[in-house]
mmCIF file of C-alpha atoms and ligand atoms in Angstrom:
data_model
loop_
_atom_site.group_PDB
_atom_site.id
_atom_site.type_symbol
_atom_site.label_atom_id
_atom_site.label_comp_id
_atom_site.label_asym_id
_atom_site.label_seq_id
_atom_site.Cartn_x
_atom_site.Cartn_y
_atom_site.Cartn_z
ATOM 1 C CA UNK A 145 14.123 -30.721 -12.393
ATOM 2 C CA UNK A 146 14.586 -32.002 -8.840
ATOM 3 C CA UNK A 147 18.077 -33.321 -9.511
ATOM 4 C CA UNK A 148 19.680 -30.946 -7.050
ATOM 5 C CA UNK A 149 20.897 -28.998 -10.056
ATOM 6 C CA UNK A 150 18.594 -26.027 -10.458
ATOM 7 C CA UNK A 151 18.075 -25.188 -14.118
ATOM 8 C CA UNK A 152 15.713 -22.376 -13.201
ATOM 9 C CA UNK A 153 15.621 -19.813 -10.433
ATOM 10 C CA UNK A 154 12.797 -20.460 -7.993
ATOM 11 C CA UNK A 155 9.443 -18.868 -8.664
ATOM 12 C CA UNK A 156 9.000 -16.210 -6.007
ATOM 13 C CA UNK A 157 6.572 -13.762 -7.578
ATOM 14 C CA UNK A 158 2.994 -13.899 -8.815
ATOM 15 C CA UNK A 159 4.055 -13.611 -12.477
ATOM 16 C CA UNK A 160 6.952 -16.079 -12.350
ATOM 17 C CA UNK A 161 4.772 -19.091 -13.221
ATOM 18 C CA UNK A 162 3.182 -17.261 -16.143
ATOM 19 C CA UNK A 163 6.551 -16.142 -17.519
ATOM 20 C CA UNK A 164 7.897 -19.688 -17.257
ATOM 21 C CA UNK A 165 4.794 -21.175 -18.915
ATOM 22 C CA UNK A 166 5.284 -18.922 -21.937
ATOM 23 C CA UNK A 167 8.982 -19.696 -21.985
ATOM 24 C CA UNK A 168 8.335 -23.456 -21.913
ATOM 25 C CA UNK A 169 5.734 -23.091 -24.665
ATOM 26 C CA UNK A 170 8.231 -21.268 -26.919
ATOM 27 C CA UNK A 171 10.952 -23.805 -26.162
ATOM 28 C CA UNK A 172 8.569 -26.708 -26.839
ATOM 29 C CA UNK A 173 7.476 -25.238 -30.196
ATOM 30 C CA UNK A 174 11.110 -24.623 -31.193
ATOM 31 C CA UNK A 175 12.238 -28.101 -30.149
ATOM 32 C CA UNK A 176 9.299 -29.751 -31.920
ATOM 33 C CA UNK A 177 9.909 -28.020 -35.258
ATOM 34 C CA UNK A 178 13.699 -28.263 -35.053
ATOM 35 C CA UNK A 179 13.303 -32.012 -34.392
ATOM 36 C CA UNK A 180 10.743 -32.415 -37.177
ATOM 37 C CA UNK A 181 13.019 -30.654 -39.676
ATOM 38 C CA UNK A 182 16.091 -32.686 -38.667
ATOM 39 C CA UNK A 183 14.158 -35.950 -38.961
ATOM 40 C CA UNK A 184 12.661 -35.040 -42.343
ATOM 41 C CA UNK A 185 16.033 -33.900 -43.719
ATOM 42 C CA UNK A 186 17.545 -37.249 -42.774
ATOM 43 C CA UNK A 187 14.540 -39.239 -44.007
ATOM 44 C CA UNK A 188 14.356 -37.491 -47.388
ATOM 45 C CA UNK A 189 18.125 -37.657 -47.852
ATOM 46 C CA UNK A 190 17.913 -41.423 -47.600
ATOM 47 C CA UNK A 191 14.638 -41.914 -49.426
ATOM 48 C CA UNK A 192 15.526 -39.744 -52.416
ATOM 49 C CA UNK A 193 19.222 -40.539 -52.593
ATOM 50 C CA UNK A 194 20.786 -41.013 -56.015
ATOM 51 C CA UNK A 195 20.410 -44.560 -57.236
ATOM 52 C CA UNK A 196 21.452 -46.126 -60.540
ATOM 53 C CA UNK A 197 18.732 -46.120 -63.156
ATOM 54 C CA UNK A 198 16.527 -43.688 -61.270
ATOM 55 C CA UNK A 199 15.440 -40.421 -62.929
ATOM 56 C CA UNK A 200 15.138 -37.045 -61.275
ATOM 57 C CA UNK A 201 11.869 -36.522 -59.423
ATOM 58 C CA UNK A 202 8.937 -34.921 -61.225
ATOM 59 C CA UNK A 203 8.107 -31.296 -60.332
ATOM 60 C CA UNK A 204 5.447 -31.090 -57.600
ATOM 61 C CA UNK A 205 2.113 -29.813 -58.972
ATOM 62 C CA UNK A 206 0.091 -27.135 -57.118
ATOM 63 C CA UNK A 207 -1.502 -28.351 -53.972
ATOM 64 C CA UNK A 208 -3.884 -25.843 -52.390
ATOM 65 C CA UNK A 209 -4.399 -27.871 -49.221
ATOM 66 C CA UNK A 210 -0.659 -28.109 -48.585
ATOM 67 C CA UNK A 211 -0.142 -24.394 -49.264
ATOM 68 C CA UNK A 212 -2.926 -23.505 -46.840
ATOM 69 C CA UNK A 213 -1.626 -25.877 -44.181
ATOM 70 C CA UNK A 214 1.899 -24.516 -44.132
ATOM 71 C CA UNK A 215 0.606 -20.961 -44.139
ATOM 72 C CA UNK A 216 -2.168 -21.248 -41.575
ATOM 73 C CA UNK A 217 -0.475 -23.524 -39.022
ATOM 74 C CA UNK A 218 2.561 -21.235 -38.560
ATOM 75 C CA UNK A 219 0.253 -18.205 -38.559
ATOM 76 C CA UNK A 220 -1.798 -19.800 -35.779
ATOM 77 C CA UNK A 221 1.307 -20.589 -33.726
ATOM 78 C CA UNK A 222 2.678 -17.083 -34.200
ATOM 79 C CA UNK A 223 -0.657 -15.526 -33.191
ATOM 80 C CA UNK A 224 -0.875 -17.696 -30.060
ATOM 81 C CA UNK A 225 2.670 -16.661 -29.092
ATOM 82 C CA UNK A 226 1.894 -13.028 -29.836
ATOM 83 C CA UNK A 227 -1.363 -12.853 -27.879
ATOM 84 C CA UNK A 228 0.084 -14.830 -24.967
ATOM 85 C CA UNK A 229 3.194 -12.636 -24.868
ATOM 86 C CA UNK A 230 1.244 -9.398 -25.276
ATOM 87 C CA UNK A 231 -1.081 -10.252 -22.381
ATOM 88 C CA UNK A 232 1.877 -10.995 -20.159
ATOM 89 C CA UNK A 233 3.626 -7.826 -21.309
ATOM 90 C CA UNK A 234 0.567 -5.752 -20.449
ATOM 91 C CA UNK A 235 0.407 -7.346 -16.983
ATOM 92 C CA UNK A 236 4.114 -6.735 -16.417
ATOM 93 C CA UNK A 237 3.998 -3.132 -17.570
ATOM 94 C CA UNK A 238 0.976 -2.039 -15.539
ATOM 95 C CA UNK A 239 1.622 -1.815 -11.816
ATOM 96 C CA UNK A 240 -1.557 -2.242 -9.730
ATOM 97 C CA UNK A 241 -2.872 1.049 -8.332
ATOM 98 C CA UNK A 242 -2.428 -0.006 -4.698
ATOM 99 C CA UNK A 243 1.260 -0.858 -5.137
ATOM 100 C CA UNK A 244 3.863 0.126 -2.579
ATOM 101 C CA UNK A 245 5.975 2.756 -4.348
ATOM 102 C CA UNK A 246 9.719 2.438 -4.015
ATOM 103 C CA UNK A 247 12.130 4.922 -5.572
ATOM 104 C CA UNK A 248 15.202 3.310 -7.116
ATOM 105 C CA UNK A 249 18.335 5.178 -8.126
ATOM 106 C CA UNK A 250 21.056 3.221 -9.883
ATOM 107 C CA UNK A 251 24.612 4.471 -10.270
ATOM 108 C CA UNK A 252 28.074 3.086 -10.841
ATOM 109 C CA UNK A 253 27.966 0.755 -8.957
ATOM 110 C CA UNK A 254 25.172 0.500 -6.497
ATOM 111 C CA UNK A 255 21.428 0.315 -6.056
ATOM 112 C CA UNK A 256 19.750 2.898 -3.834
ATOM 113 C CA UNK A 257 16.204 2.412 -2.605
ATOM 114 C CA UNK A 258 13.847 4.637 -0.703
ATOM 115 C CA UNK A 259 10.626 3.425 0.878
ATOM 116 C CA UNK A 260 7.538 5.673 0.836
ATOM 117 C CA UNK A 261 7.905 6.176 4.576
ATOM 118 C CA UNK A 262 11.457 7.470 4.155
ATOM 119 C CA UNK A 263 13.667 4.473 5.002
ATOM 120 C CA UNK A 264 16.659 4.123 2.726
ATOM 121 C CA UNK A 265 18.669 1.100 1.729
ATOM 122 C CA UNK A 266 21.661 0.399 -0.460
ATOM 123 C CA UNK A 267 22.032 -2.888 -2.379
ATOM 124 C CA UNK A 268 19.266 -4.357 -0.237
ATOM 125 C CA UNK A 269 15.560 -4.071 -0.621
ATOM 126 C CA UNK A 270 13.091 -5.278 1.986
ATOM 127 C CA UNK A 271 9.547 -5.839 0.760
ATOM 128 C CA UNK A 272 6.421 -7.442 2.197
ATOM 129 C CA UNK A 273 4.991 -10.632 0.745
ATOM 130 C CA UNK A 274 1.673 -10.514 -1.083
ATOM 131 C CA UNK A 275 1.751 -6.798 -1.782
ATOM 132 C CA UNK A 276 2.478 -5.349 -5.218
ATOM 133 C CA UNK A 277 5.625 -3.233 -5.257
ATOM 134 C CA UNK A 278 6.153 -0.586 -7.907
ATOM 135 C CA UNK A 279 9.663 0.573 -8.639
ATOM 136 C CA UNK A 280 10.201 3.975 -10.206
ATOM 137 C CA UNK A 281 13.774 3.853 -11.409
ATOM 138 C CA UNK A 282 16.300 6.436 -12.533
ATOM 139 C CA UNK A 283 20.007 6.295 -13.274
ATOM 140 C CA UNK A 284 22.563 8.903 -12.272
ATOM 141 C CA UNK A 285 25.070 7.910 -14.942
ATOM 142 C CA UNK A 286 24.780 5.103 -17.501
ATOM 143 C CA UNK A 287 22.279 2.392 -18.400
ATOM 144 C CA UNK A 288 21.817 -0.261 -15.741
ATOM 145 C CA UNK A 289 19.220 -2.996 -15.560
ATOM 146 C CA UNK A 290 17.275 -4.129 -12.503
ATOM 147 C CA UNK A 291 17.064 -7.910 -12.590
ATOM 148 C CA UNK A 292 15.620 -10.251 -9.979
ATOM 149 C CA UNK A 293 15.581 -13.701 -11.593
ATOM 150 C CA UNK A 294 13.356 -15.278 -8.921
ATOM 151 C CA UNK A 295 10.674 -12.650 -9.679
ATOM 152 C CA UNK A 296 11.190 -12.896 -13.474
ATOM 153 C CA UNK A 297 11.499 -9.120 -13.483
ATOM 154 C CA UNK A 298 14.085 -7.249 -15.523
ATOM 155 C CA UNK A 299 13.917 -3.622 -16.548
ATOM 156 C CA UNK A 300 16.523 -1.234 -17.887
ATOM 157 C CA UNK A 301 17.315 1.809 -15.773
ATOM 158 C CA UNK A 302 18.104 4.593 -18.179
ATOM 159 C CA UNK A 303 19.632 8.015 -17.482
ATOM 160 C CA UNK A 304 17.355 10.937 -18.293
ATOM 161 C CA UNK A 305 14.033 9.192 -17.821
ATOM 162 C CA UNK A 306 11.993 7.036 -15.504
ATOM 163 C CA UNK A 307 11.350 3.395 -16.093
ATOM 164 C CA UNK A 308 9.049 1.350 -13.923
ATOM 165 C CA UNK A 309 8.771 -2.269 -12.964
ATOM 166 C CA UNK A 310 6.577 -4.062 -10.493
ATOM 167 C CA UNK A 311 6.324 -7.396 -8.780
ATOM 168 C CA UNK A 312 4.375 -9.091 -6.043
ATOM 169 C CA UNK A 313 6.510 -11.479 -4.040
ATOM 170 C CA UNK A 314 4.777 -14.770 -3.352
ATOM 171 C CA UNK A 315 7.374 -16.398 -1.139
ATOM 172 C CA UNK A 316 9.446 -15.123 1.760
ATOM 173 C CA UNK A 317 13.197 -15.380 1.595
ATOM 174 C CA UNK A 318 16.226 -13.678 0.070
ATOM 175 C CA UNK A 319 16.649 -13.339 -3.650
ATOM 176 C CA UNK A 320 19.490 -12.180 -5.837
ATOM 177 C CA UNK A 321 19.405 -8.765 -7.418
ATOM 178 C CA UNK A 322 21.652 -8.246 -10.415
ATOM 179 C CA UNK A 323 22.533 -5.445 -12.767
ATOM 180 C CA UNK A 324 21.873 -6.950 -16.172
ATOM 181 C CA UNK A 325 23.375 -4.268 -18.381
ATOM 182 C CA UNK A 326 27.108 -3.848 -18.782
ATOM 183 C CA UNK A 327 27.781 -0.546 -17.031
ATOM 184 C CA UNK A 328 31.505 -0.328 -16.479
ATOM 185 C CA UNK A 329 34.378 -1.976 -14.655
ATOM 186 C CA UNK A 330 32.416 -3.011 -11.550
ATOM 187 C CA UNK A 331 29.267 -4.100 -13.388
ATOM 188 C CA UNK A 332 29.622 -7.666 -12.147
ATOM 189 C CA UNK A 333 29.801 -6.366 -8.581
ATOM 190 C CA UNK A 334 26.599 -4.348 -8.891
ATOM 191 C CA UNK A 335 24.540 -6.928 -7.079
ATOM 192 C CA UNK A 336 22.290 -6.967 -4.082
ATOM 193 C CA UNK A 337 19.464 -8.869 -2.526
ATOM 194 C CA UNK A 338 15.749 -8.533 -2.150
ATOM 195 C CA UNK A 339 14.441 -9.698 1.217
ATOM 196 C CA UNK A 340 10.805 -10.735 1.243
ATOM 197 C CA UNK A 341 9.210 -10.580 4.689
ATOM 198 C CA UNK A 342 5.803 -11.297 6.155
ATOM 199 C CA UNK A 343 3.833 -8.063 6.463
ATOM 200 C CA UNK A 344 4.235 -7.861 10.248
ATOM 201 C CA UNK A 345 7.983 -8.482 9.972
ATOM 202 C CA UNK A 346 8.243 -5.879 7.246
ATOM 203 C CA UNK A 347 6.480 -3.319 9.425
ATOM 204 C CA UNK A 348 8.781 -4.218 12.275
ATOM 205 C CA UNK A 349 11.760 -3.848 9.966
ATOM 206 C CA UNK A 350 10.521 -0.407 8.906
ATOM 207 C CA UNK A 351 10.188 0.657 12.539
ATOM 208 C CA UNK A 352 13.688 -0.574 13.305
ATOM 209 C CA UNK A 353 15.282 1.608 10.649
ATOM 210 C CA UNK A 354 16.414 5.137 11.171
ATOM 211 C CA UNK A 355 13.703 7.007 9.387
ATOM 212 C CA UNK A 356 14.950 9.626 7.106
ATOM 213 C CA UNK A 357 12.159 12.058 6.441
ATOM 214 C CA UNK A 358 9.498 10.758 4.088
ATOM 215 C CA UNK A 359 10.300 11.790 0.523
ATOM 216 C CA UNK A 360 7.322 14.113 0.259
ATOM 217 C CA UNK A 361 8.431 16.061 3.359
ATOM 218 C CA UNK A 362 11.915 16.593 1.899
ATOM 219 C CA UNK A 363 10.221 17.399 -1.393
ATOM 220 C CA UNK A 364 8.067 20.057 0.214
ATOM 221 C CA UNK A 365 11.159 21.728 1.655
ATOM 222 C CA UNK A 366 12.948 21.550 -1.692
ATOM 223 C CA UNK A 367 9.877 23.015 -3.340
ATOM 224 C CA UNK A 368 10.344 26.112 -1.180
ATOM 225 C CA UNK A 369 14.158 26.170 -1.327
ATOM 226 C CA UNK A 370 14.237 25.975 -5.104
ATOM 227 C CA UNK A 371 11.653 28.729 -5.332
ATOM 228 C CA UNK A 372 9.023 26.564 -7.024
ATOM 229 C CA UNK A 373 6.349 28.028 -4.795
ATOM 230 C CA UNK A 374 7.139 31.533 -6.037
ATOM 231 C CA UNK A 375 5.008 30.717 -9.093
ATOM 232 C CA UNK A 376 3.227 27.439 -8.245
ATOM 233 C CA UNK A 377 1.126 29.107 -5.580
ATOM 234 C CA UNK A 378 -2.635 29.526 -5.230
ATOM 235 C CA UNK A 379 -2.215 33.334 -5.096
ATOM 236 C CA UNK A 380 -0.534 33.426 -8.494
ATOM 237 C CA UNK A 381 -2.678 31.273 -10.757
ATOM 238 C CA UNK A 382 -1.829 33.474 -13.752
ATOM 239 C CA UNK A 383 1.881 32.562 -13.560
ATOM 240 C CA UNK A 384 1.847 28.804 -13.168
ATOM 241 C CA UNK A 385 -0.620 26.028 -12.512
ATOM 242 C CA UNK A 386 -1.125 25.277 -8.842
ATOM 243 C CA UNK A 387 -0.093 21.682 -8.434
ATOM 244 C CA UNK A 388 -2.654 20.349 -5.988
ATOM 245 C CA UNK A 389 -4.478 17.469 -7.614
ATOM 246 C CA UNK A 390 -2.362 17.597 -10.767
ATOM 247 C CA UNK A 391 -0.846 14.136 -10.443
ATOM 248 C CA UNK A 392 -2.577 11.487 -12.507
ATOM 249 C CA UNK A 393 -4.845 13.948 -14.339
ATOM 250 C CA UNK A 394 -5.014 14.786 -18.025
ATOM 251 C CA UNK A 395 -3.238 17.998 -18.947
ATOM 252 C CA UNK A 396 -4.088 20.028 -22.005
ATOM 253 C CA UNK A 397 -0.907 21.499 -23.483
ATOM 254 C CA UNK A 398 -0.385 24.684 -25.494
ATOM 255 C CA UNK A 399 0.136 22.465 -28.518
ATOM 256 C CA UNK A 400 -3.392 21.088 -28.140
ATOM 257 C CA UNK A 401 -2.127 17.658 -27.128
ATOM 258 C CA UNK A 402 -3.165 16.066 -23.874
ATOM 259 C CA UNK A 403 -0.848 14.139 -21.604
ATOM 260 C CA UNK A 404 -1.281 12.288 -18.338
ATOM 261 C CA UNK A 405 0.576 14.010 -15.507
ATOM 262 C CA UNK A 406 2.481 10.925 -14.358
ATOM 263 C CA UNK A 407 5.988 10.693 -12.916
ATOM 264 C CA UNK A 408 7.568 10.923 -16.365
ATOM 265 C CA UNK A 409 5.617 14.101 -17.179
ATOM 266 C CA UNK A 410 6.435 15.765 -13.845
ATOM 267 C CA UNK A 411 10.087 14.857 -14.335
ATOM 268 C CA UNK A 412 10.124 16.374 -17.804
ATOM 269 C CA UNK A 413 8.353 19.486 -16.546
ATOM 270 C CA UNK A 414 11.059 20.048 -13.932
ATOM 271 C CA UNK A 415 14.069 19.318 -16.166
ATOM 272 C CA UNK A 416 12.767 20.566 -19.483
ATOM 273 C CA UNK A 417 9.773 22.813 -18.704
ATOM 274 C CA UNK A 418 9.439 24.230 -22.217
ATOM 275 C CA UNK A 419 8.854 20.799 -23.733
ATOM 276 C CA UNK A 420 5.254 20.450 -22.591
ATOM 277 C CA UNK A 421 3.668 23.659 -21.331
ATOM 278 C CA UNK A 422 0.146 23.536 -19.913
ATOM 279 C CA UNK A 423 -2.402 25.372 -22.057
ATOM 280 C CA UNK A 424 -2.985 28.927 -20.868
ATOM 281 C CA UNK A 425 0.519 29.471 -19.531
ATOM 282 C CA UNK A 426 3.645 31.102 -20.905
ATOM 283 C CA UNK A 427 6.895 29.073 -21.027
ATOM 284 C CA UNK A 428 8.517 31.106 -18.249
ATOM 285 C CA UNK A 429 9.758 28.315 -16.024
ATOM 286 C CA UNK A 430 13.542 27.852 -15.931
ATOM 287 C CA UNK A 431 15.027 24.395 -16.311
ATOM 288 C CA UNK A 432 16.216 22.636 -13.173
ATOM 289 C CA UNK A 433 18.469 20.272 -15.117
ATOM 290 C CA UNK A 434 21.755 19.949 -13.243
ATOM 291 C CA UNK A 435 20.308 21.725 -10.194
ATOM 292 C CA UNK A 436 18.561 18.730 -8.689
ATOM 293 C CA UNK A 437 19.829 15.192 -8.218
ATOM 294 C CA UNK A 438 17.820 12.109 -9.131
ATOM 295 C CA UNK A 439 16.920 11.679 -5.468
ATOM 296 C CA UNK A 440 15.781 15.277 -5.128
ATOM 297 C CA UNK A 441 13.725 14.901 -8.279
ATOM 298 C CA UNK A 442 11.934 11.884 -6.890
ATOM 299 C CA UNK A 443 11.355 13.766 -3.612
ATOM 300 C CA UNK A 444 9.879 16.743 -5.444
ATOM 301 C CA UNK A 445 7.637 14.391 -7.403
ATOM 302 C CA UNK A 446 6.643 12.581 -4.199
ATOM 303 C CA UNK A 447 5.599 15.966 -2.792
ATOM 304 C CA UNK A 448 3.555 16.827 -5.872
ATOM 305 C CA UNK A 449 1.902 13.403 -5.679
ATOM 306 C CA UNK A 450 1.137 13.903 -1.998
ATOM 307 C CA UNK A 451 -0.758 17.077 -2.918
ATOM 308 C CA UNK A 452 -3.082 14.862 -4.900
ATOM 309 C CA UNK A 453 -3.639 12.669 -1.857
ATOM 310 C CA UNK A 454 -4.583 15.693 0.248
ATOM 311 C CA UNK A 455 -7.075 16.813 -2.334
ATOM 312 C CA UNK A 456 -8.727 13.439 -2.824
ATOM 313 C CA UNK A 457 -9.231 13.007 0.912
ATOM 314 C CA UNK A 458 -10.654 16.504 1.193
ATOM 315 C CA UNK A 459 -13.123 16.175 -1.618
ATOM 316 C CA UNK A 460 -16.262 14.161 -0.726
HETATM 317 CU CU1 LIG B 593 24.921 -1.405 -13.417
HETATM 318 CU CU2 LIG B 593 25.722 -3.172 -14.839
#
């Protein structure tokens, strides 16, 4: 593979090697059996070809050993592929708890990023090496897909919901970012780059940017402007749950179900409040669908999440 003709993107994240190993395993299995079948087809075609004076072959009698072999060997291979793939899937779909959280908004035709400390970027994402990065992604219009080949990370970005992806860059440098879902005329131009920096350089880069306000500060202001605090207020616990410490906890709903109050739940509660009402409350909250943008939504959610941080540092 060192022919100066790269067949594969470089491996620049902690999972890249594992993804490639599984890929090579699947390719090797496919090549082996495709080759075996081709060779046997040719061999049998010659061996059992029609010849003068030769009768048709006798029917093959039952052969338990053969039946077991061609049942159990494929089953074993399929189970290995399944367990291997499932373990990798679980790793890829569970961002580590200490991940740096970046908000991503995709739209025709650009990528917008916001760092937890407020810095914004378009079509460029700076991240530190050796630190897990969690992307919470929303689309303002159609389906896009966040794809960084060097990280072996690809995740659809779907309007109306959050999707997440995470990676930990293992090599500094610049890597291509693509949109991998056809999203309109300029889809092919919806590209960008991810710049992986040493931690100190990343911090320097952050300091060198004009800092927009951190998302939770904007979120706190929105919370007041939109009138959320008229009900979500410690003085009015009968109207609406006070949101301090809500993020990440289990919520009992009026339906008797429990849900985890994650980003997806908070999003739903803002856009479609009647869908999952907390037990003990009436469905009086109006929908904010169409009244907040994707960015405002993520700022409101950042604020609600920051309330959890305050509480956990206060409690012993
Ligand atoms: Cu966005 Cu293709």
